[in-house]
Short mmCIF file of C-alpha atoms and ligand atoms in Angstrom, two decimals:
data_model
loop_
_atom_site.label_atom_id
_atom_site.label_comp_id
_atom_site.label_asym_id
_atom_site.label_seq_id
_atom_site.Cartn_x
_atom_site.Cartn_y
_atom_site.Cartn_z
CA MET G 1 143.59 -68.86 121.37
CA PRO G 2 140.91 -66.13 121.37
CA ASP G 3 140.74 -63.74 118.42
CA SER G 4 139.50 -60.14 118.65
CA ARG G 5 135.86 -61.28 118.73
CA ASN G 6 136.10 -63.07 122.07
CA TRP G 7 139.20 -61.43 123.53
CA PHE G 8 137.33 -59.42 126.16
CA ASP G 9 135.09 -62.14 127.47
CA ILE G 10 132.34 -59.70 128.44
CA VAL G 11 128.90 -61.26 128.88
CA PRO G 12 126.04 -59.07 127.60
CA GLU G 13 124.53 -58.50 131.04
CA HIS G 14 127.81 -56.98 132.23
CA ARG G 15 127.84 -54.45 129.44
CA HIS G 16 127.12 -51.47 131.67
CA ARG G 17 128.52 -48.78 129.46
CA ARG G 18 126.65 -47.77 126.38
CA LEU G 19 127.47 -45.11 123.82
CA SER G 20 124.31 -43.59 122.46
CA ALA G 21 124.69 -41.00 119.74
CA SER G 22 123.11 -37.72 120.74
CA ARG G 23 123.38 -34.32 119.10
CA ARG G 24 123.71 -31.25 121.29
CA ASP G 25 122.01 -28.08 120.21
CA GLY G 26 122.72 -25.32 122.73
CA ILE G 27 121.13 -26.30 126.04
CA HIS G 28 119.09 -29.03 124.31
CA ILE G 29 120.12 -32.53 123.38
CA ASP G 30 118.52 -34.81 120.80
CA VAL G 31 118.52 -38.40 122.05
CA GLY G 32 116.61 -41.31 120.52
CA GLY G 33 114.47 -38.97 118.42
CA ARG G 34 113.53 -36.76 121.38
CA ARG G 35 114.63 -33.21 122.13
CA LEU G 36 115.43 -32.87 125.84
CA ILE G 37 116.78 -30.12 128.09
CA ASN G 38 120.33 -31.10 128.94
CA PHE G 39 121.03 -31.42 132.68
CA ALA G 40 123.97 -33.74 132.01
CA SER G 41 126.76 -31.55 130.68
CA ASN G 42 129.90 -30.11 132.27
CA ASP G 43 129.48 -27.03 130.09
CA TYR G 44 128.61 -25.09 133.26
CA LEU G 45 128.73 -21.63 131.72
CA GLY G 46 127.19 -22.51 128.36
CA LEU G 47 130.40 -21.33 126.69
CA SER G 48 130.69 -24.34 124.34
CA PHE G 49 127.99 -22.73 122.18
CA ASP G 50 128.59 -19.08 123.06
CA ALA G 51 128.73 -16.95 119.91
CA ALA G 52 131.94 -15.13 120.88
CA VAL G 53 133.74 -18.34 121.85
CA CYS G 54 132.71 -20.03 118.58
CA MET G 55 133.82 -16.94 116.64
CA GLY G 56 137.22 -17.06 118.32
CA ALA G 57 137.66 -20.66 117.23
CA SER G 58 136.31 -20.28 113.70
CA GLY G 59 138.64 -17.35 112.99
CA ALA G 60 141.62 -19.54 113.81
CA PHE G 61 140.13 -22.59 112.07
CA SER G 62 139.88 -20.71 108.80
CA GLU G 63 143.69 -20.60 108.76
CA SER G 64 144.63 -24.06 110.05
CA VAL G 65 143.17 -27.11 111.76
CA GLY G 66 145.85 -29.36 113.21
CA SER G 67 149.01 -27.99 114.88
CA GLY G 68 151.18 -30.41 112.92
CA ALA G 69 153.61 -31.47 115.65
CA SER G 70 154.44 -31.61 119.32
CA ARG G 71 155.19 -28.29 120.99
CA LEU G 72 158.84 -29.29 121.26
CA VAL G 73 159.13 -29.72 117.50
CA SER G 74 157.14 -27.07 115.62
CA GLY G 75 153.69 -26.95 117.23
CA ASP G 76 154.48 -24.29 119.83
CA ASP G 77 152.29 -21.42 118.65
CA PRO G 78 152.74 -18.06 120.47
CA MET G 79 149.03 -18.19 121.38
CA LEU G 80 149.79 -21.08 123.74
CA HIS G 81 152.31 -18.93 125.60
CA ARG G 82 149.98 -15.95 125.72
CA LEU G 83 147.15 -18.04 127.19
CA GLU G 84 149.52 -19.69 129.67
CA ARG G 85 150.53 -16.24 130.93
CA LYS G 86 146.90 -15.16 131.23
CA LEU G 87 145.88 -18.34 133.07
CA ALA G 88 148.77 -18.07 135.52
CA ASP G 89 147.84 -14.44 136.27
CA TRP G 90 144.13 -15.23 136.56
CA LYS G 91 144.65 -18.19 138.92
CA GLY G 92 147.45 -16.49 140.87
CA TYR G 93 150.39 -18.77 140.04
CA GLU G 94 153.89 -18.05 138.72
CA ALA G 95 153.64 -20.25 135.66
CA CYS G 96 151.39 -22.48 133.57
CA LEU G 97 151.72 -25.31 131.05
CA ILE G 98 148.96 -26.18 128.57
CA ILE G 99 148.45 -29.90 127.85
CA GLY G 100 146.22 -31.86 125.48
CA SER G 101 143.55 -32.91 127.99
CA GLY G 102 142.93 -33.41 131.70
CA MET G 103 143.57 -37.12 131.33
CA LEU G 104 146.94 -36.41 129.69
CA ALA G 105 147.75 -33.71 132.24
CA ASN G 106 147.28 -35.98 135.25
CA ILE G 107 148.90 -39.07 133.81
CA GLY G 108 151.92 -37.12 132.56
CA LEU G 109 152.22 -34.93 135.63
CA LEU G 110 152.31 -37.81 138.10
CA GLN G 111 154.68 -39.76 135.89
CA ALA G 112 157.02 -36.75 135.75
CA LEU G 113 156.80 -35.93 139.46
CA ALA G 114 156.86 -39.35 141.06
CA GLY G 115 158.94 -42.50 140.82
CA ARG G 116 159.63 -45.65 142.79
CA HIS G 117 160.87 -43.72 145.84
CA THR G 118 157.97 -41.26 145.95
CA HIS G 119 154.98 -41.79 148.22
CA LEU G 120 151.59 -40.62 146.94
CA PHE G 121 148.57 -40.10 149.22
CA ALA G 122 145.28 -40.09 147.34
CA ASP G 123 141.61 -39.58 148.16
CA ARG G 124 139.65 -42.75 147.40
CA LEU G 125 137.16 -40.94 145.20
CA ASN G 126 139.70 -39.21 142.97
CA HIS G 127 139.00 -38.98 139.25
CA ALA G 128 140.16 -41.92 137.11
CA SER G 129 142.90 -39.78 135.52
CA LEU G 130 144.52 -39.30 138.95
CA VAL G 131 144.02 -42.96 139.84
CA ASP G 132 145.75 -44.03 136.63
CA GLY G 133 148.42 -41.36 137.03
CA VAL G 134 149.26 -42.69 140.48
CA ARG G 135 149.41 -46.25 139.21
CA LEU G 136 151.47 -45.52 136.11
CA SER G 137 153.97 -43.40 138.04
CA GLY G 138 155.24 -46.54 139.81
CA ALA G 139 155.24 -44.66 143.14
CA VAL G 140 154.24 -46.19 146.47
CA SER G 141 150.61 -45.25 146.91
CA HIS G 142 148.32 -44.85 149.90
CA ARG G 143 144.60 -44.21 149.66
CA TYR G 144 142.66 -42.42 152.38
CA ARG G 145 138.90 -42.44 152.90
CA HIS G 146 137.06 -39.73 151.02
CA LEU G 147 137.80 -36.32 152.65
CA ASP G 148 139.24 -38.02 155.77
CA SER G 149 142.13 -35.71 156.60
CA ALA G 150 142.66 -37.40 159.99
CA GLN G 151 143.41 -40.69 158.24
CA LEU G 152 145.62 -38.84 155.76
CA ALA G 153 147.56 -37.26 158.66
CA ARG G 154 148.11 -40.72 160.18
CA GLN G 155 149.33 -42.10 156.86
CA LEU G 156 151.73 -39.17 156.49
CA ARG G 157 153.15 -39.85 159.98
CA GLN G 158 153.50 -43.57 159.25
CA HIS G 159 155.20 -43.26 155.88
CA PRO G 160 158.09 -40.83 155.99
CA ALA G 161 159.97 -40.27 152.71
CA ASP G 162 161.92 -37.48 151.05
CA ARG G 163 159.38 -36.99 148.30
CA ARG G 164 155.69 -37.15 149.08
CA ILE G 165 152.64 -35.74 147.32
CA ILE G 166 149.03 -35.49 148.45
CA VAL G 167 146.74 -35.95 145.44
CA SER G 168 143.09 -34.85 145.38
CA ASP G 169 140.26 -33.65 143.18
CA GLY G 170 139.15 -30.11 144.06
CA VAL G 171 135.47 -30.69 143.32
CA PHE G 172 134.64 -34.41 143.21
CA SER G 173 132.92 -35.24 139.97
CA MET G 174 130.29 -37.75 141.11
CA ASP G 175 129.39 -36.27 144.53
CA GLY G 176 129.84 -32.56 143.84
CA ASP G 177 131.53 -32.05 147.20
CA CYS G 178 134.89 -30.32 147.69
CA ALA G 179 138.25 -31.18 149.17
CA ASP G 180 139.22 -29.21 152.26
CA ALA G 181 142.09 -27.71 150.30
CA ARG G 182 143.29 -25.46 153.12
CA THR G 183 143.65 -28.39 155.52
CA LEU G 184 145.36 -30.49 152.85
CA LEU G 185 147.88 -27.69 152.26
CA ALA G 186 148.49 -27.35 156.01
CA LEU G 187 149.20 -31.09 156.14
CA ALA G 188 151.51 -30.80 153.13
CA GLU G 189 153.41 -28.00 154.88
CA SER G 190 153.72 -29.70 158.24
CA HIS G 191 154.82 -32.98 156.62
CA ASP G 192 157.12 -31.42 154.05
CA ALA G 193 155.07 -32.73 151.12
CA LEU G 194 153.53 -31.29 147.95
CA LEU G 195 149.81 -31.00 147.24
CA LEU G 196 148.28 -31.68 143.82
CA ILE G 197 144.73 -30.38 143.36
CA ASP G 198 142.80 -31.23 140.19
CA ASP G 199 140.06 -28.61 140.04
CA ALA G 200 138.57 -29.58 136.67
CA HIS G 201 135.03 -28.91 137.90
CA GLY G 202 135.79 -25.96 140.19
CA THR G 203 137.63 -23.89 137.60
CA GLY G 204 135.19 -21.33 136.23
CA THR G 205 132.44 -22.29 138.66
CA LEU G 206 133.55 -21.77 142.28
CA GLY G 207 133.86 -18.40 143.96
CA ALA G 208 132.25 -15.15 142.83
CA ASP G 209 135.02 -14.71 140.26
CA GLY G 210 135.03 -18.38 139.17
CA ARG G 211 138.69 -18.79 140.01
CA GLY G 212 138.06 -22.13 141.69
CA LEU G 213 138.59 -23.90 144.98
CA THR G 214 142.16 -22.86 145.77
CA ALA G 215 141.34 -19.17 145.26
CA LEU G 216 138.25 -19.61 147.42
CA HIS G 217 140.47 -21.10 150.15
CA GLY G 218 143.08 -18.37 149.72
CA ILE G 219 145.90 -20.79 148.92
CA ALA G 220 146.37 -20.37 145.14
CA GLY G 221 150.00 -19.85 144.16
CA HIS G 222 151.51 -21.50 147.23
CA ALA G 223 154.91 -23.02 146.42
CA ARG G 224 153.82 -26.45 147.71
CA LEU G 225 150.70 -26.44 145.56
CA ILE G 226 150.32 -27.75 142.01
CA GLU G 227 146.99 -27.29 140.32
CA VAL G 228 145.34 -28.79 137.25
CA GLY G 229 142.45 -27.18 135.41
CA THR G 230 140.70 -28.11 132.18
CA PHE G 231 139.12 -26.32 129.23
CA GLY G 232 136.61 -29.11 128.60
CA LYS G 233 134.17 -28.09 131.33
CA ALA G 234 133.35 -24.47 132.26
CA PHE G 235 135.58 -23.13 129.45
CA GLY G 236 133.44 -24.98 126.92
CA SER G 237 136.33 -26.09 124.69
CA TYR G 238 138.99 -28.80 125.06
CA GLY G 239 142.40 -29.19 126.69
CA ALA G 240 143.95 -28.70 130.11
CA PHE G 241 146.58 -26.74 132.01
CA ILE G 242 148.93 -27.18 134.95
CA LEU G 243 149.82 -24.34 137.35
CA GLY G 244 152.76 -24.00 139.70
CA THR G 245 156.08 -22.34 140.34
CA HIS G 246 158.43 -21.34 137.48
CA GLU G 247 160.79 -24.14 138.41
CA LEU G 248 158.07 -26.78 138.52
CA ILE G 249 156.69 -25.80 135.12
CA GLU G 250 160.18 -25.72 133.61
CA GLY G 251 160.78 -29.21 135.00
CA LEU G 252 157.56 -30.41 133.36
CA ARG G 253 158.63 -28.93 130.02
CA GLN G 254 161.69 -31.18 130.28
CA ARG G 255 159.98 -34.29 131.63
CA GLN G 256 156.26 -34.42 130.93
CA ARG G 257 156.00 -37.14 128.31
CA THR G 258 152.32 -36.54 127.55
CA MET G 259 153.33 -33.07 126.33
CA ILE G 260 156.63 -33.96 124.70
CA TYR G 261 155.33 -36.91 122.68
CA SER G 262 151.86 -35.67 121.79
CA THR G 263 150.64 -33.26 119.11
CA ALA G 264 150.00 -29.74 120.43
CA LEU G 265 146.39 -28.59 120.78
CA PRO G 266 144.96 -26.91 117.67
CA VAL G 267 145.24 -23.12 117.96
CA ALA G 268 141.50 -22.80 117.30
CA LEU G 269 140.85 -24.46 120.66
CA ILE G 270 143.35 -22.13 122.30
CA ALA G 271 141.55 -19.17 120.73
CA ALA G 272 138.22 -20.49 122.03
CA SER G 273 139.67 -20.97 125.52
CA GLU G 274 141.19 -17.49 125.49
CA THR G 275 137.82 -15.97 124.62
CA ALA G 276 136.17 -18.09 127.31
CA LEU G 277 138.67 -16.81 129.88
CA ALA G 278 137.90 -13.20 128.92
CA LEU G 279 134.16 -13.85 129.38
CA ILE G 280 134.72 -15.56 132.73
CA GLU G 281 136.89 -12.66 133.90
CA ARG G 282 134.15 -10.22 132.96
CA GLY G 283 131.98 -12.13 135.44
CA GLU G 284 128.55 -12.39 133.86
CA PRO G 285 128.40 -16.16 133.13
CA VAL G 286 129.66 -17.08 136.59
CA LYS G 287 127.08 -14.79 138.19
CA GLN G 288 124.35 -16.39 136.09
CA LEU G 289 125.46 -19.90 137.03
CA HIS G 290 125.42 -19.06 140.76
CA GLU G 291 121.99 -17.55 140.45
CA ARG G 292 120.64 -20.69 138.66
CA LEU G 293 122.27 -22.93 141.21
CA ALA G 294 120.70 -21.02 144.12
CA ARG G 295 117.28 -21.24 142.45
CA PHE G 296 117.62 -25.00 141.91
CA LYS G 297 118.88 -25.68 145.43
CA ALA G 298 116.06 -23.65 147.00
CA GLY G 299 113.52 -25.52 144.86
CA VAL G 300 114.73 -29.02 145.72
CA SER G 301 115.50 -28.49 149.40
CA GLY G 302 114.07 -31.33 151.46
CA MET G 303 114.03 -33.74 148.50
CA GLY G 304 117.10 -35.63 149.66
CA PHE G 305 119.75 -34.22 147.36
CA MET G 306 123.36 -34.76 148.41
CA ASP G 307 124.98 -31.80 150.13
CA SER G 308 126.72 -29.85 147.38
CA ASP G 309 127.39 -26.17 146.71
CA THR G 310 128.74 -26.86 143.24
CA PRO G 311 126.86 -27.16 139.93
CA ILE G 312 127.01 -30.96 140.38
CA GLN G 313 123.81 -31.82 142.25
CA PRO G 314 123.40 -35.58 142.82
CA LEU G 315 120.27 -37.24 144.11
CA LEU G 316 121.13 -40.53 145.78
CA ILE G 317 118.68 -43.28 144.76
CA GLY G 318 120.41 -46.49 145.80
CA SER G 319 119.19 -49.25 143.52
CA ASP G 320 120.32 -49.31 139.90
CA GLN G 321 116.84 -50.11 138.63
CA GLN G 322 115.14 -47.28 140.51
CA ALA G 323 117.71 -44.81 139.26
CA LEU G 324 117.10 -45.94 135.68
CA THR G 325 113.33 -45.71 136.12
CA MET G 326 113.62 -42.16 137.50
CA ALA G 327 115.88 -41.13 134.62
CA ALA G 328 113.37 -42.56 132.12
CA LYS G 329 110.49 -40.68 133.75
CA LEU G 330 112.44 -37.44 133.63
CA ALA G 331 113.24 -38.04 129.97
CA ASP G 332 109.52 -38.59 129.28
CA ALA G 333 108.95 -35.16 130.81
CA GLY G 334 111.65 -33.56 128.62
CA PHE G 335 114.71 -33.57 130.89
CA PHE G 336 117.99 -35.34 130.18
CA VAL G 337 119.51 -36.48 133.50
CA PRO G 338 121.73 -39.54 133.57
CA ALA G 339 121.52 -42.37 136.08
CA ILE G 340 125.07 -42.93 137.33
CA ARG G 341 125.58 -46.54 138.41
CA PRO G 342 128.32 -48.85 139.63
CA PRO G 343 131.13 -49.33 138.69
CA THR G 344 131.34 -45.55 138.15
CA VAL G 345 130.14 -45.09 141.76
CA PRO G 346 130.27 -47.57 144.70
CA ASP G 347 127.71 -50.41 144.83
CA GLY G 348 124.33 -49.41 146.21
CA THR G 349 124.87 -45.70 145.53
CA ALA G 350 123.26 -45.36 142.11
CA ARG G 351 122.20 -41.77 141.64
CA LEU G 352 120.81 -39.17 139.33
CA ARG G 353 123.45 -36.58 138.59
CA PHE G 354 122.05 -33.17 137.71
CA THR G 355 124.40 -30.51 136.45
CA LEU G 356 123.37 -26.88 136.30
CA SER G 357 124.43 -24.39 133.67
CA ALA G 358 124.34 -20.62 133.27
CA ALA G 359 122.53 -21.37 130.00
CA HIS G 360 119.47 -22.91 131.68
CA SER G 361 116.50 -20.55 131.78
CA HIS G 362 114.52 -19.94 134.96
CA GLU G 363 111.54 -21.63 133.32
CA GLN G 364 113.55 -24.77 132.54
CA ILE G 365 114.80 -25.00 136.12
CA ASP G 366 111.35 -24.38 137.58
CA ALA G 367 109.80 -27.02 135.31
CA LEU G 368 112.40 -29.56 136.43
CA ILE G 369 111.74 -28.76 140.10
CA ALA G 370 107.99 -29.17 139.56
CA LYS G 371 108.51 -32.57 137.89
CA LEU G 372 110.79 -33.73 140.70
CA LYS G 373 108.19 -32.71 143.30
CA GLU G 374 105.66 -34.86 141.48
CA LEU G 375 107.97 -37.87 141.12
CA LEU G 376 109.36 -37.90 144.66
C1 PLP N 1 136.92 -34.27 133.50
C2 PLP N 1 138.03 -34.47 134.44
C3 PLP N 1 139.31 -34.78 133.99
C4 PLP N 1 139.58 -35.11 132.55
O1 PLP N 1 139.71 -33.97 131.78
P1 PLP N 1 139.60 -34.12 130.18
O2 PLP N 1 140.14 -32.82 129.68
O3 PLP N 1 138.17 -34.35 129.89
O4 PLP N 1 140.46 -35.27 129.80
C5 PLP N 1 140.33 -34.86 134.91
N1 PLP N 1 140.09 -34.68 136.24
C6 PLP N 1 138.87 -34.40 136.71
C7 PLP N 1 138.66 -34.20 138.17
C8 PLP N 1 137.80 -34.31 135.84
O5 PLP N 1 136.57 -34.06 136.30
#
């Protein structure tokens, strides 16, 4: 019988994933004794180190750290309700429920919504939290090719059922492309289904006001639409939220096990997220991000970047080794850009994944463009 030392049976050459300690310092990151400019963070608005956001958190932290219990016991601070109201109003939904993280939101949401008799229809490139949520729900699942709404429509025609949900990322995390949310909602309506959009990357980044993909498509708040957003990316803190109708959110309060049986988020993180929302609503960070993104895209046009209008800008390389070599050369020049390899992405599609932030300076972006011109 194996003990814990040989339980996993992983040979060293298959150890793809490596944790390497790195300290972030604003837009910089210290890795392996070098100080690099970070082009590998989801902190799209630079709010994780914004003075006002940190102040919001530290004020609350000086009074308490942990929330002490699940929201259903004694961890239900009024600040959670206040931020839920603000998020619902900002995104244009009736109601909102804050949850520990995006992973917990998706796993719990799908478990609460779907059971053995539910059919789920999922984009093949959905985030792992949706993939696991679908699997753990025990529902019948169907996967359609990435963004292929014609195949989805066929699957919906072929698999009638009382309860059906289309499940998709808003912005896809490895490609930076977007779901055609309006078409997905039209399919949900014509086939009497629900649509779940996880816009973790679009929230705070898409649209002039940063309200995300569904607002951009003019469908936010629709009664067939459920949306997930997170605080861990553009909001610069930690946690997640679910948006929908009053009845849906009330149902989740009764059924969502990842909320019921998990300690509530610390209020300091809620305070940070509330400050972040106020800054996003004021507009300046979103405007800065869009301006940086336009500068980067103009600078790298013709270099073979994947087609993306989001702050996720991948450059397809192909071979794992070449992607690693490119990443190492960029690091030598002072830029931290990760090589993303299988199994995170399909075989033969290793890539460099650049993410832009409002906190990058023009000089930093221009220097990166110049280096890329030289390397390509
Ligand atoms: C990051 C991400 C999540 C996970 O959110 P966490 O709060 O980090 O757990 C879920 N869905 C998508 C699409 C994501 O990009």
